[in-house]
Amino acid sequence: MNAAPAFSVIPGRQVHQVLAGRESEVVDVVERAYRLHGDGRTVNPDSYFLRFPDRPSSRIIALPASVGGEVDVHGIKWIAGFPENVADGLPRASAVLILNDTRTGYPFACLESSIISAARTAGSAALAADRLSRARGVRPARIGFVGTGLIARYLFDHLAAIGFDTTRVGVHDSVPAHAEGFRDYLAAAGATAELHSTTESLVRSSDLLVIATVAPAPHLTDPAWFDHHPLVLNISLRDLGPDVILGAYNVLDDVDHCLKAGTSPHLAEQRAGHRDFVDGTLYDHLAGDRAVPADRTVVFSPFGLGVLDLALAKHVHDRLAATGQLEDVPGFFHDLQRHEAPPTAG
């Protein structure tokens, strides 16, 4: 009889231990996952949204996925977004992730995943910023952040790690105290941060614009704000109006996933009645030498693929396994005999 499969619990402490200070490594893991996805070696079904009639702003999302190649894992992320948590001093998002063995299907690890989710989001956006700005031939000098939560902090760290100039940063948040807290974080990292009282002021002064809010509907709707043609990382997906999207050079992480659920690109598709405004995916720009226009606003809209979460989670698991730091749960799988022997008569 085969030994019972091992099952590990990987707390946030260990996830942070593996990923902190290794932002460029995270970007590499994310790039390899995008290449596997673009090569058709992943399965990434639609996300499932659990919503609540009495709490319309809150949701829990299931992201099942499978990654082939050297990653070789199935799994699912279960991530909750409860915006009201912020007022209580808790992060908006919390998450766990399960990894399943591709041969037996048995789960072999459960990881705290809010850190993984933030890191893969930041790694994806930083990768896009790097490749698109290189293809454009213009490296952004002024970075602006609309929204100053956890994702903004992680993205700042990832941009700095891969060589972006992070000394001049603009900041705007609908809650001034949050903007001030982020400014202090940036100052400690050596950046000179300027607080902007309006979103328009920040947009107009930024070459690279990071949008990471919890906005449910477009509020950046005037194309004139973007006349200087910045590179826009549309992380939160619902801030840009259709007119801004339709006038931009648009790069998505996955077309079918991104054009749904009321995202800015989805609203643009509904307005235009077609998808011709989509100029390609990030994989297209990784796999080929594509020029990116300097005379148009460039928008990267990542829906957030579960395959990225799995690839990064497997990376964390394997790093801990290699150093003997996995914390197994003894007896997690218990009744594994098809026909258990009857008890011996006394």
Tab-separated table of N, CA and C in Angstrom, residues 138-146 155-156 159-160 163-172 182-183 185-196 201-210 228:
chain	number	residue	atom	x	y	z
A	138	VAL	N	10.446	54.429	-25.005
A	138	VAL	CA	10.378	55.543	-24.057
A	138	VAL	C	10.245	54.962	-22.652
A	139	ARG	N	11.208	55.254	-21.783
A	139	ARG	CA	11.149	54.773	-20.405
A	139	ARG	C	10.488	55.845	-19.541
A	140	PRO	N	9.387	55.526	-18.857
A	140	PRO	CA	8.697	56.534	-18.046
A	140	PRO	C	9.586	57.090	-16.941
A	141	ALA	N	9.481	58.403	-16.729
A	141	ALA	CA	10.269	59.061	-15.680
A	141	ALA	C	9.427	59.445	-14.479
A	142	ARG	N	8.116	59.639	-14.684
A	142	ARG	CA	7.242	60.082	-13.594
A	142	ARG	C	6.138	59.046	-13.409
A	143	ILE	N	6.097	58.412	-12.246
A	143	ILE	CA	5.109	57.376	-11.963
A	143	ILE	C	4.017	57.958	-11.082
A	144	GLY	N	2.767	57.696	-11.433
A	144	GLY	CA	1.640	58.153	-10.634
A	144	GLY	C	0.786	56.989	-10.176
A	145	PHE	N	0.328	57.055	-8.927
A	145	PHE	CA	-0.516	56.007	-8.355
A	145	PHE	C	-1.893	56.574	-8.033
A	146	VAL	N	-2.923	56.008	-8.643
A	146	VAL	CA	-4.307	56.295	-8.265
A	146	VAL	C	-4.772	55.117	-7.416
A	155	LEU	N	3.396	46.994	-6.142
A	155	LEU	CA	3.790	47.363	-7.496
A	155	LEU	C	4.953	48.346	-7.492
A	156	PHE	N	4.944	49.276	-6.551
A	156	PHE	CA	6.090	50.175	-6.428
A	156	PHE	C	7.374	49.366	-6.217
A	159	LEU	N	8.366	47.524	-9.498
A	159	LEU	CA	8.905	48.441	-10.506
A	159	LEU	C	10.329	48.854	-10.156
A	160	ALA	N	10.552	49.145	-8.883
A	160	ALA	CA	11.901	49.527	-8.450
A	160	ALA	C	12.884	48.385	-8.669
A	163	GLY	N	14.231	48.049	-12.279
A	163	GLY	CA	14.991	49.134	-12.868
A	163	GLY	C	14.262	50.392	-13.261
A	164	PHE	N	13.008	50.547	-12.874
A	164	PHE	CA	12.308	51.791	-13.165
A	164	PHE	C	12.797	52.895	-12.232
A	165	ASP	N	12.777	54.122	-12.723
A	165	ASP	CA	13.117	55.280	-11.908
A	165	ASP	C	11.942	55.567	-10.975
A	166	THR	N	12.134	55.291	-9.693
A	166	THR	CA	11.044	55.467	-8.725
A	166	THR	C	11.319	56.627	-7.782
A	167	THR	N	12.166	57.562	-8.216
A	167	THR	CA	12.494	58.681	-7.327
A	167	THR	C	11.440	59.771	-7.366
A	168	ARG	N	10.668	59.868	-8.467
A	168	ARG	CA	9.637	60.906	-8.603
A	168	ARG	C	8.283	60.230	-8.751
A	169	VAL	N	7.476	60.325	-7.713
A	169	VAL	CA	6.216	59.600	-7.677
A	169	VAL	C	5.083	60.542	-7.284
A	170	GLY	N	3.976	60.446	-8.008
A	170	GLY	CA	2.766	61.179	-7.659
A	170	GLY	C	1.747	60.240	-7.048
A	171	VAL	N	0.930	60.765	-6.137
A	171	VAL	CA	-0.003	59.940	-5.383
A	171	VAL	C	-1.352	60.649	-5.265
A	172	HIS	N	-2.425	59.894	-5.506
A	172	HIS	CA	-3.768	60.393	-5.219
A	172	HIS	C	-4.614	59.251	-4.688
A	182	PHE	N	0.853	56.267	2.252
A	182	PHE	CA	1.648	55.743	1.142
A	182	PHE	C	2.829	56.660	0.842
A	183	ARG	N	2.608	57.964	0.947
A	183	ARG	CA	3.708	58.913	0.760
A	183	ARG	C	4.834	58.638	1.753
A	185	TYR	N	5.530	55.786	3.141
A	185	TYR	CA	6.182	54.546	2.735
A	185	TYR	C	7.172	54.810	1.603
A	186	LEU	N	6.744	55.617	0.629
A	186	LEU	CA	7.615	55.937	-0.497
A	186	LEU	C	8.842	56.721	-0.040
A	187	ALA	N	8.635	57.649	0.887
A	187	ALA	CA	9.754	58.443	1.382
A	187	ALA	C	10.802	57.553	2.060
A	188	ALA	N	10.331	56.562	2.795
A	188	ALA	CA	11.254	55.634	3.449
A	188	ALA	C	12.033	54.808	2.436
A	189	ALA	N	11.453	54.660	1.238
A	189	ALA	CA	12.123	53.911	0.168
A	189	ALA	C	12.991	54.814	-0.705
A	190	GLY	N	13.083	56.085	-0.357
A	190	GLY	CA	13.940	56.998	-1.096
A	190	GLY	C	13.278	57.756	-2.216
A	191	ALA	N	11.954	57.680	-2.310
A	191	ALA	CA	11.228	58.379	-3.371
A	191	ALA	C	10.732	59.735	-2.882
A	192	THR	N	10.723	60.707	-3.770
A	192	THR	CA	10.102	61.996	-3.491
A	192	THR	C	8.669	61.932	-3.989
A	193	ALA	N	7.720	61.875	-3.065
A	193	ALA	CA	6.321	61.673	-3.425
A	193	ALA	C	5.554	62.981	-3.319
A	194	GLU	N	4.774	63.277	-4.355
A	194	GLU	CA	3.939	64.466	-4.385
A	194	GLU	C	2.475	64.062	-4.282
A	195	LEU	N	1.776	64.623	-3.300
A	195	LEU	CA	0.353	64.362	-3.161
A	195	LEU	C	-0.428	65.243	-4.131
A	196	HIS	N	-1.384	64.648	-4.827
A	196	HIS	CA	-2.248	65.383	-5.755
A	196	HIS	C	-3.667	65.404	-5.187
A	201	SER	N	-5.100	66.022	-11.986
A	201	SER	CA	-3.751	66.539	-11.826
A	201	SER	C	-2.728	65.418	-11.863
A	202	LEU	N	-3.032	64.312	-11.188
A	202	LEU	CA	-2.106	63.185	-11.164
A	202	LEU	C	-1.957	62.571	-12.546
A	203	VAL	N	-3.087	62.335	-13.221
A	203	VAL	CA	-3.037	61.714	-14.546
A	203	VAL	C	-2.194	62.546	-15.497
A	204	ARG	N	-2.438	63.847	-15.526
A	204	ARG	CA	-1.751	64.719	-16.478
A	204	ARG	C	-0.249	64.823	-16.197
A	205	SER	N	0.175	64.522	-14.985
A	205	SER	CA	1.588	64.680	-14.633
A	205	SER	C	2.354	63.361	-14.632
A	206	SER	N	1.725	62.256	-15.082
A	206	SER	CA	2.352	60.937	-14.982
A	206	SER	C	2.666	60.359	-16.358
A	207	ASP	N	3.886	59.815	-16.501
A	207	ASP	CA	4.259	59.075	-17.708
A	207	ASP	C	3.833	57.611	-17.606
A	208	LEU	N	3.902	57.082	-16.388
A	208	LEU	CA	3.443	55.729	-16.093
A	208	LEU	C	2.384	55.856	-15.012
A	209	LEU	N	1.163	55.473	-15.330
A	209	LEU	CA	0.036	55.634	-14.410
A	209	LEU	C	-0.413	54.269	-13.918
A	210	VAL	N	-0.389	54.089	-12.602
A	210	VAL	CA	-0.840	52.858	-11.963
A	210	VAL	C	-2.207	53.115	-11.351
A	228	HIS	N	-1.084	63.449	-23.225
A	228	HIS	CA	0.373	63.266	-23.234
A	228	HIS	C	0.766	61.808	-23.449
